[in-house]
Amino acid sequence: LLPLIQGAIEEVRDIYMGLRPSILDDLGIIATINWYCREFHNAYPDIRVEHSVDIEENEIPDGLKIVIFRVLQEGLENVARHSQAGHVHVYLLKKNTDIEFSLQDDGVGFQPDEVGPVDHPGQGMGLSSMKERVELAGGHFALQSGSGSGTLVQTSYTLREADCA
C-alpha cells in the first residue's frame, strides 16, 4: 500500500509542477519561458522554437505570470499536436503601458470557424481556456489562422498605475 501512496503523491506533484513549475516562483516568467521553450524543443526536436523577450521581470505583475505561462504551455501543445509546424516564435514585450505575449507558428493553420467559436466551450477547448484565462486576467485574446498560413495567438494586457508601482 505504501508504494501505491508514494506513487500517487509523485503523480500529483508532477501534475502540479506541470501546471505551475517552481521555476516560475523562484526565477520568474522570463526564466520560465527560456526553460519551457528548451523543454519543448527537447520533446519535439523537429520544431524550432525562438523567443524574443523585451521586458524586465519586475515590469510584469505577479498574477499575470502564471497566465502567460499557461498560454505558452497550451499554445505550444497545440503547435505540437495540430500545426505540423517547423518553427514557432514566442514574443513577450512591453509597449508603453501594454504587455504583449504571442506565439506564431508556420504550420498548416486552420479555419477558426471549423473548430467552433473560441469563446464557445466544448470545441477548441485549448483555445477557449486560453481566451478565458486571458480575459479573467483583464487581458485581450486574439487568434489569426487560415489553412496553409500558420497560426498567431496574441494576448495583451494594459497595465494600471497600481501594476506599475
Coordinates of C-alpha atoms in Angstrom, one line a residue:
L1 CA 0.0 0.0 0.0
L2 CA 2.8 2.4 0.8
P3 CA 4.4 2.2 -2.7
L4 CA 1.0 3.0 -4.2
I5 CA 0.6 6.0 -1.9
Q6 CA 4.1 7.2 -2.7
G7 CA 3.4 6.8 -6.4
A8 CA 0.1 8.7 -6.2
I9 CA 1.9 11.5 -4.3
E10 CA 4.6 11.7 -7.0
E11 CA 2.0 11.8 -9.7
V12 CA 0.1 14.6 -8.1
R13 CA 3.4 16.5 -7.6
D14 CA 4.2 16.0 -11.3
I15 CA 0.7 17.3 -12.4
Y16 CA 1.1 20.3 -10.1
M17 CA 4.6 21.1 -11.4
G18 CA 3.2 20.9 -14.9
L19 CA 0.6 23.5 -14.1
R20 CA 2.8 25.8 -12.1
P21 CA 6.5 24.9 -12.2
S22 CA 8.7 26.0 -9.3
I23 CA 11.0 27.9 -11.6
L24 CA 8.1 30.4 -12.1
D25 CA 8.1 31.3 -8.5
D26 CA 11.8 31.0 -8.0
L27 CA 13.2 32.8 -11.0
G28 CA 10.2 34.4 -12.8
I29 CA 8.4 34.3 -16.1
I30 CA 11.4 35.2 -18.3
A31 CA 13.5 32.3 -17.0
T32 CA 10.4 30.0 -17.2
I33 CA 9.9 30.9 -20.9
N34 CA 13.5 30.1 -21.6
W35 CA 13.3 26.8 -19.7
Y36 CA 9.9 25.8 -21.2
C37 CA 11.0 26.5 -24.8
R38 CA 14.1 24.4 -24.3
E39 CA 12.0 21.6 -22.8
F40 CA 9.5 21.8 -25.6
H41 CA 12.3 21.6 -28.2
N42 CA 13.8 18.6 -26.4
A43 CA 10.4 16.9 -26.6
Y44 CA 9.8 18.0 -30.2
P45 CA 13.2 18.4 -31.9
D46 CA 11.7 18.9 -35.3
I47 CA 10.1 22.1 -34.2
R48 CA 12.5 25.0 -33.8
V49 CA 11.5 27.4 -31.1
E50 CA 12.7 31.0 -30.9
H51 CA 11.7 33.5 -28.3
S52 CA 12.1 37.3 -28.0
V53 CA 11.7 39.0 -24.7
D54 CA 11.8 42.8 -24.4
I55 CA 10.6 43.5 -20.9
E56 CA 12.1 43.4 -17.4
E57 CA 10.8 40.8 -14.9
N58 CA 9.8 43.5 -12.4
E59 CA 7.5 45.1 -15.1
I60 CA 5.2 42.1 -15.1
P61 CA 2.6 41.8 -12.3
D62 CA 3.0 38.6 -10.4
G63 CA -0.6 37.5 -11.1
L64 CA 0.0 37.8 -14.8
K65 CA 3.0 35.5 -14.8
I66 CA 1.0 32.3 -14.4
V67 CA -1.5 33.4 -17.1
I68 CA 1.4 33.9 -19.6
F69 CA 2.9 30.6 -18.7
R70 CA -0.4 28.7 -19.1
V71 CA -1.0 30.3 -22.5
L72 CA 2.6 29.4 -23.5
Q73 CA 2.1 25.8 -22.4
E74 CA -1.3 25.4 -24.1
G75 CA -0.2 27.2 -27.2
L76 CA 3.0 25.1 -27.7
E77 CA 1.0 21.9 -27.0
N78 CA -1.4 23.0 -29.8
V79 CA 1.6 23.6 -32.1
A80 CA 2.9 20.1 -31.3
R81 CA -0.5 18.4 -31.7
H82 CA -2.0 20.1 -34.6
S83 CA 0.1 22.6 -36.6
Q84 CA 2.7 20.4 -38.4
A85 CA 4.9 23.5 -37.9
G86 CA 8.7 23.5 -38.3
H87 CA 9.1 26.8 -36.5
V88 CA 7.4 28.7 -33.7
H89 CA 8.3 32.2 -32.3
V90 CA 7.3 33.3 -28.8
Y91 CA 7.2 37.0 -28.1
L92 CA 6.9 38.8 -24.7
L93 CA 7.3 42.5 -24.8
K94 CA 6.2 45.8 -23.3
K95 CA 4.8 48.6 -25.5
N96 CA 4.0 51.7 -23.5
T97 CA 1.6 50.5 -20.8
D98 CA 0.8 47.2 -22.5
I99 CA 2.3 43.8 -22.1
E100 CA 2.0 41.7 -25.2
F101 CA 2.5 37.9 -25.3
S102 CA 2.2 36.0 -28.6
L103 CA 3.0 32.7 -30.3
Q104 CA 3.3 32.4 -34.1
D105 CA 3.9 29.2 -36.0
D106 CA 4.5 28.4 -39.6
G107 CA 2.2 25.4 -39.6
V108 CA -0.7 24.3 -41.7
G109 CA -3.1 26.7 -39.9
F110 CA -6.9 26.1 -39.7
Q111 CA -10.1 27.8 -40.2
P112 CA -11.2 29.0 -36.8
D113 CA -14.9 28.6 -37.6
E114 CA -14.2 24.9 -38.2
V115 CA -13.3 24.3 -34.6
G116 CA -16.2 26.4 -33.3
P117 CA -16.0 29.9 -31.7
V118 CA -13.1 30.4 -29.4
D119 CA -15.5 31.5 -26.7
H120 CA -17.7 28.5 -27.1
P121 CA -16.8 25.8 -24.6
G122 CA -16.9 22.3 -25.9
Q123 CA -15.0 22.8 -29.2
G124 CA -11.4 24.1 -29.4
M125 CA -11.2 23.7 -25.6
G126 CA -7.5 24.7 -25.5
L127 CA -8.3 27.9 -27.3
S128 CA -11.3 28.7 -25.2
S129 CA -9.4 28.0 -22.0
M130 CA -6.6 30.3 -23.1
K131 CA -9.1 33.0 -24.0
E132 CA -11.0 32.7 -20.7
R133 CA -7.8 32.7 -18.7
V134 CA -6.5 35.9 -20.5
E135 CA -9.8 37.7 -20.2
L136 CA -10.1 36.8 -16.5
A137 CA -6.7 38.4 -16.0
G138 CA -8.1 41.6 -17.7
G139 CA -6.4 41.0 -21.0
H140 CA -7.4 40.7 -24.6
F141 CA -7.1 37.5 -26.7
A142 CA -6.9 37.3 -30.5
L143 CA -6.4 34.4 -32.9
Q144 CA -5.4 34.6 -36.5
S145 CA -5.2 31.5 -38.6
G146 CA -6.1 30.2 -42.1
S147 CA -5.5 27.0 -44.0
G148 CA -1.8 27.0 -45.0
S149 CA -0.9 30.2 -43.3
G150 CA 0.1 29.2 -39.8
T151 CA -1.4 30.4 -36.6
L152 CA -0.9 33.5 -34.4
V153 CA -2.1 33.7 -30.8
Q154 CA -1.9 37.2 -29.4
T155 CA -2.6 38.4 -25.9
S156 CA -2.3 41.9 -24.5
Y157 CA -2.7 43.3 -21.0
T158 CA -2.9 47.0 -20.2
L159 CA -1.1 47.9 -17.0
R160 CA -2.8 50.1 -14.5
E161 CA -0.9 52.6 -12.3
A162 CA -1.1 50.1 -9.4
D163 CA 0.6 47.4 -11.5
C164 CA 3.5 49.8 -12.4
A165 CA 4.3 50.8 -8.9

